[in-house]
Amino acid sequence: MPHLFMVVRGSTKVFFASKRKLEVYEHYTKQKLVRLFDIHRNRDIFGFQEDSRSEEAIARDGDVHARRVLMYDKTKTPSGSFARGSQIIGESLTDAQALDVFTDRDLEQEEQYCTYIVHDWKNKKVTEVSCAPGATANYFTESELPFETSPAFFKPDVLLKYKADPDKYEISSRTINCIGGWYLQTYDIDDAGQVSTYPCYLRHLPYSEQLYWKSFNEKPKAGLSDRAFKTDFEGKWADAQPIDTLKALVKRVPTFKVNDKEYVVFSPTIKDFDGVLNSLNLVVTNGLEEWKSETIKLASLCRYSRESQSFGAC
């Protein structure tokens, strides 16, 4: 069950929360969630003609309150309408149910966790461990349990699903964000091409997503990448990776002048230039489709510039 978090896309901020926990908040604060709506409809895409109008109030079950307006043209034909109102979304929890959610008792019954093959560097062995809270330990707890930062390794194909659906997933060189769903705080790719992350982050994925990652889980072949070790364990900044350097260079390709005439070496060809650039990632498998997809992304960032008779340098 997700906790409250925020997704920022451009200038739009969207908030998400666990419905169950929001109901608990309403229960204890004696408040109600209200949904506002404002709907406009036009018969013609260029607008509507209003020669007369009719209005009516709408009330349903005591929860929906709105006013609807119909506009008519000179022939008394409806040309447009709009409705604006609110809906009260009530909660139906009992005191006992609210207490169960508040103390996480019902969450413990609902949540499931997968087991993964990890490098238990605390006990110096490769073993299988659950990502559930309590199955691993932190640095401050005296226990024989593996650390929650015992790395788990996966076939690189685990990333293909996320790279193939940029409308649903935002994947960077270190994080994966399922828009409006879940967030994997960190992952990396080692010298053997394996993807690595940790049980303490896998446990926050939905169970179905945990199962998906488990299907690609395998024993470590080369260990953590230098970048992952430096950032995750030493707390240091890692050197910029080639893909990150490329993205930075593409953002600031300069123009040049010949005989006082300015020439454009590079110019974006799509509106969502930053979105496509951010979705550009390293090829992690030998699959033809992945190579094709990343090549198309790279090519779409450039175009021929007829005005200057120069061309995109990608």
Coordinates of C-alpha atoms in Angstrom, one line a residue:
M1 CA 0.0 0.0 0.0
P2 CA 1.7 3.2 -1.1
H3 CA 2.4 6.1 1.2
L4 CA 1.7 9.7 0.4
F5 CA 4.1 11.1 -2.1
M6 CA 4.3 13.7 -4.9
V7 CA 5.2 13.5 -8.6
V8 CA 6.3 16.6 -10.3
R9 CA 6.0 16.7 -14.1
G10 CA 6.9 20.1 -15.6
S11 CA 4.9 22.7 -13.8
T12 CA 2.2 20.2 -12.6
K13 CA 2.3 18.7 -9.2
V14 CA 0.3 15.6 -8.6
F15 CA -0.2 14.1 -5.1
F16 CA -0.9 10.4 -4.4
A17 CA -2.0 8.8 -1.2
S18 CA -3.1 5.5 0.1
K19 CA -6.9 5.5 0.0
R20 CA -7.1 3.5 3.2
K21 CA -4.8 5.9 5.1
L22 CA -6.7 8.9 3.8
E23 CA -9.9 7.4 5.1
V24 CA -8.3 7.0 8.5
Y25 CA -7.3 10.7 8.4
E26 CA -10.9 11.7 7.6
H27 CA -12.2 9.4 10.4
Y28 CA -10.1 11.0 13.1
T29 CA -10.3 14.6 11.9
K30 CA -14.0 14.4 11.3
Q31 CA -13.5 15.7 7.7
K32 CA -14.7 14.7 4.3
L33 CA -12.9 14.5 1.0
V34 CA -14.6 16.8 -1.7
R35 CA -14.1 16.3 -5.4
L36 CA -14.7 19.3 -7.6
F37 CA -15.5 19.1 -11.3
D38 CA -15.9 21.5 -14.1
I39 CA -17.1 20.1 -17.5
H40 CA -17.4 22.1 -20.7
R41 CA -18.8 20.7 -24.0
N42 CA -19.1 22.5 -27.4
R43 CA -20.9 21.2 -30.5
D44 CA -18.4 23.1 -32.7
I45 CA -14.6 22.9 -32.1
F46 CA -14.5 26.7 -32.7
G47 CA -16.8 27.6 -29.8
F48 CA -20.5 27.9 -29.4
Q49 CA -23.3 30.3 -30.3
E50 CA -25.5 31.3 -27.4
D51 CA -28.9 32.9 -28.2
S52 CA -30.5 31.5 -25.1
R53 CA -29.8 29.2 -22.2
S54 CA -31.4 27.1 -19.6
E55 CA -30.1 26.2 -16.1
E56 CA -30.9 23.5 -13.6
A57 CA -29.5 22.5 -10.2
I58 CA -28.4 18.9 -9.8
A59 CA -28.5 17.0 -6.4
R60 CA -28.0 13.3 -6.0
D61 CA -28.0 11.2 -2.9
G62 CA -27.0 14.3 -0.9
D63 CA -23.4 13.9 -2.0
V64 CA -23.4 15.5 -5.5
H65 CA -24.3 19.2 -5.9
A66 CA -23.9 21.0 -9.2
R67 CA -25.4 23.4 -11.6
R68 CA -25.8 22.6 -15.3
V69 CA -26.2 25.2 -18.1
L70 CA -27.3 24.4 -21.7
M71 CA -26.7 27.0 -24.4
Y72 CA -28.8 27.2 -27.6
D73 CA -28.3 28.9 -31.0
K74 CA -30.9 30.8 -32.9
T75 CA -32.6 27.6 -34.1
K76 CA -33.0 26.4 -30.5
T77 CA -30.4 23.7 -31.2
P78 CA -28.1 23.0 -28.2
S79 CA -24.7 24.5 -29.1
G80 CA -22.8 23.9 -25.8
S81 CA -23.1 23.2 -22.1
F82 CA -21.1 23.3 -18.9
A83 CA -21.5 21.8 -15.5
R84 CA -19.7 22.7 -12.3
G85 CA -20.2 21.2 -8.9
S86 CA -18.8 19.0 -6.1
Q87 CA -19.1 15.5 -4.8
I88 CA -18.6 14.5 -1.2
I89 CA -16.6 11.3 -0.9
G90 CA -17.3 9.9 2.5
E91 CA -15.4 7.2 4.5
S92 CA -17.1 4.2 6.0
L93 CA -14.5 3.0 8.5
T94 CA -15.5 1.9 12.0
D95 CA -13.4 2.8 15.0
A96 CA -12.0 -0.7 15.1
Q97 CA -11.0 -0.6 11.4
A98 CA -9.4 2.8 11.7
L99 CA -7.4 1.6 14.7
D100 CA -6.2 -1.4 12.7
V101 CA -4.9 0.8 9.9
F102 CA -3.4 3.3 12.3
T103 CA -1.5 0.5 14.0
D104 CA -0.7 -1.2 10.7
R105 CA -2.4 -4.4 11.8
D106 CA -4.4 -4.8 8.7
L107 CA -1.4 -3.8 6.5
E108 CA 0.6 -6.7 8.0
Q109 CA -2.2 -9.1 6.9
E110 CA -2.4 -7.7 3.4
E111 CA 1.2 -7.2 2.4
Q112 CA 3.3 -9.9 0.8
Y113 CA 7.1 -10.1 0.2
C114 CA 9.3 -12.1 -2.1
T115 CA 12.6 -13.8 -1.3
Y116 CA 15.7 -13.0 -3.4
I117 CA 19.2 -14.4 -3.9
V118 CA 21.6 -11.9 -2.3
H119 CA 25.2 -11.4 -1.5
D120 CA 25.1 -11.5 2.3
W121 CA 28.4 -9.7 2.8
K122 CA 27.8 -9.5 6.5
N123 CA 28.0 -13.3 6.8
K124 CA 30.2 -13.8 3.8
K125 CA 27.9 -16.0 1.7
V126 CA 25.4 -16.0 -1.1
T127 CA 22.0 -16.9 0.3
E128 CA 18.2 -16.4 -0.2
V129 CA 16.5 -13.9 2.0
S130 CA 13.1 -12.2 2.2
C131 CA 12.8 -8.5 1.6
A132 CA 10.1 -8.2 4.3
P133 CA 10.7 -5.9 7.3
G134 CA 12.3 -7.9 10.0
A135 CA 13.9 -10.5 7.7
T136 CA 17.0 -8.3 7.4
A137 CA 18.8 -5.9 9.8
N138 CA 20.3 -2.5 9.7
Y139 CA 23.8 -1.4 10.8
F140 CA 22.6 -0.5 14.3
T141 CA 20.9 -3.7 15.2
E142 CA 22.8 -6.6 16.7
S143 CA 21.6 -9.6 14.8
E144 CA 22.8 -12.6 12.6
L145 CA 20.4 -11.5 9.9
P146 CA 21.8 -10.2 6.6
F147 CA 22.0 -6.5 6.2
E148 CA 19.1 -4.9 4.3
T149 CA 21.7 -3.5 1.9
S150 CA 22.9 -7.0 0.9
P151 CA 22.8 -6.6 -2.9
A152 CA 20.5 -8.7 -5.1
F153 CA 21.5 -9.2 -8.8
F154 CA 19.2 -9.5 -11.8
K155 CA 19.5 -10.2 -15.5
P156 CA 19.6 -6.9 -17.5
D157 CA 16.4 -7.9 -19.3
V158 CA 14.5 -6.8 -16.1
L159 CA 14.8 -3.2 -17.3
L160 CA 13.3 -3.7 -20.8
K161 CA 9.7 -3.5 -19.6
Y162 CA 10.3 0.0 -18.2
K163 CA 12.3 1.2 -21.1
A164 CA 9.6 0.1 -23.5
D165 CA 6.8 2.1 -21.9
P166 CA 8.0 5.7 -21.3
D167 CA 4.4 6.9 -20.8
K168 CA 4.1 4.8 -17.7
Y169 CA 7.7 4.6 -16.4
E170 CA 10.4 7.2 -16.0
I171 CA 13.8 5.4 -15.9
S172 CA 17.1 7.1 -15.3
S173 CA 20.5 5.7 -15.0
R174 CA 19.9 5.1 -11.3
T175 CA 16.1 5.2 -10.5
I176 CA 12.8 3.9 -11.8
N177 CA 9.5 5.7 -11.3
C178 CA 6.2 4.1 -12.1
I179 CA 4.2 7.3 -12.6
G180 CA 1.4 7.4 -10.0
G181 CA 2.4 4.1 -8.6
W182 CA 5.8 3.1 -7.1
Y183 CA 9.4 4.3 -7.0
L184 CA 12.7 2.3 -7.0
Q185 CA 15.1 4.5 -5.2
T186 CA 18.3 3.1 -6.7
Y187 CA 19.8 0.4 -9.0
D188 CA 22.9 0.1 -11.0
I189 CA 24.6 -2.1 -13.6
D190 CA 27.9 -3.9 -12.8
D191 CA 30.8 -5.0 -15.0
A192 CA 29.1 -8.3 -15.8
G193 CA 26.0 -6.5 -17.0
Q194 CA 23.8 -7.5 -14.0
V195 CA 21.4 -5.1 -12.5
S196 CA 21.7 -4.7 -8.7
T197 CA 19.6 -3.2 -6.0
Y198 CA 18.8 -3.9 -2.3
P199 CA 16.1 -5.6 -0.3
C200 CA 15.3 -2.4 1.6
Y201 CA 14.1 -0.9 -1.7
L202 CA 12.6 -4.0 -3.2
R203 CA 10.2 -4.3 -0.2
H204 CA 8.5 -1.0 -1.2
L205 CA 7.5 -2.3 -4.6
P206 CA 4.0 -3.8 -5.1
Y207 CA 4.0 -7.6 -4.7
S208 CA 3.3 -8.2 -8.4
E209 CA 6.4 -6.0 -9.2
Q210 CA 8.5 -7.9 -6.6
L211 CA 7.5 -11.2 -8.4
Y212 CA 8.6 -9.6 -11.7
W213 CA 12.0 -8.8 -10.4
K214 CA 12.3 -12.2 -8.8
S215 CA 11.9 -13.9 -12.2
F216 CA 15.2 -12.2 -13.2
N217 CA 17.0 -12.8 -10.0
E218 CA 20.4 -14.7 -10.2
K219 CA 23.6 -15.2 -8.3
P220 CA 26.2 -12.4 -8.5
K221 CA 28.8 -12.7 -11.2
A222 CA 31.0 -9.7 -10.7
G223 CA 29.8 -7.8 -7.6
L224 CA 28.7 -4.2 -7.2
S225 CA 29.8 -1.6 -9.7
D226 CA 32.4 1.0 -8.5
R227 CA 29.7 3.7 -8.8
A228 CA 27.2 1.8 -6.6
F229 CA 29.8 1.1 -4.0
K230 CA 31.0 4.7 -4.0
T231 CA 27.5 6.3 -3.8
D232 CA 25.7 3.7 -1.7
F233 CA 28.3 2.7 0.8
E234 CA 31.0 5.4 0.9
G235 CA 28.5 8.3 0.5
K236 CA 30.6 9.9 -2.2
W237 CA 29.7 11.5 -5.6
A238 CA 30.5 9.2 -8.5
D239 CA 32.1 10.3 -11.7
A240 CA 29.8 11.2 -14.5
Q241 CA 28.9 8.2 -16.7
P242 CA 29.2 8.4 -20.5
I243 CA 25.4 8.5 -21.0
D244 CA 25.1 11.4 -18.5
T245 CA 27.9 13.2 -20.2
L246 CA 26.2 12.7 -23.6
K247 CA 22.9 14.1 -22.3
A248 CA 24.7 17.2 -20.9
L249 CA 26.5 17.8 -24.2
V250 CA 23.3 17.4 -26.3
K251 CA 21.6 20.1 -24.1
R252 CA 24.3 22.7 -24.8
V253 CA 25.5 22.2 -28.4
P254 CA 26.6 25.7 -29.5
T255 CA 26.1 27.5 -32.8
F256 CA 29.1 28.6 -34.8
K257 CA 29.8 31.5 -37.1
V258 CA 31.5 31.7 -40.6
N259 CA 31.9 35.1 -42.2
D260 CA 29.6 36.6 -39.6
K261 CA 26.9 34.1 -40.5
E262 CA 25.6 31.9 -37.7
Y263 CA 25.1 28.2 -38.3
V264 CA 23.0 25.8 -36.3
V265 CA 24.7 22.5 -35.7
F266 CA 21.8 21.0 -33.7
S267 CA 18.2 21.8 -33.0
P268 CA 15.4 19.8 -31.4
T269 CA 12.8 18.2 -33.7
I270 CA 10.2 17.3 -31.1
K271 CA 8.3 19.2 -28.5
D272 CA 9.1 16.9 -25.6
F273 CA 12.8 17.2 -26.2
D274 CA 13.7 17.0 -22.5
G275 CA 11.5 14.0 -22.0
V276 CA 13.0 12.0 -24.8
L277 CA 16.5 13.0 -23.8
N278 CA 15.9 12.0 -20.1
S279 CA 14.5 8.6 -21.3
L280 CA 17.7 7.9 -23.3
N281 CA 19.5 5.0 -21.6
L282 CA 22.4 2.6 -22.1
V283 CA 21.7 -0.5 -24.1
V284 CA 21.9 -3.3 -21.5
T285 CA 21.1 -6.4 -23.6
N286 CA 22.0 -7.8 -27.0
G287 CA 18.3 -7.7 -28.1
L288 CA 17.6 -6.1 -31.5
E289 CA 14.5 -4.2 -30.2
E290 CA 16.4 -2.5 -27.4
W291 CA 19.1 -1.3 -29.8
K292 CA 16.5 -0.1 -32.2
S293 CA 14.5 1.7 -29.6
E294 CA 17.5 3.6 -28.1
T295 CA 18.8 4.4 -31.6
I296 CA 15.5 5.9 -32.6
K297 CA 15.4 8.0 -29.5
L298 CA 18.9 9.3 -30.2
A299 CA 18.0 10.0 -33.8
S300 CA 14.8 11.8 -32.9
L301 CA 16.8 14.4 -30.9
C302 CA 18.4 15.7 -34.1
R303 CA 17.2 17.0 -37.5
Y304 CA 18.6 18.6 -40.6
S305 CA 18.6 22.4 -40.4
R306 CA 17.6 23.7 -43.9
E307 CA 18.0 27.3 -42.9
S308 CA 21.6 27.0 -42.2
Q309 CA 22.3 24.1 -44.5
S310 CA 23.9 22.3 -41.7
F311 CA 22.8 19.1 -40.1
G312 CA 22.2 17.5 -36.7
A313 CA 25.4 16.0 -35.4
C314 CA 23.9 12.9 -33.8

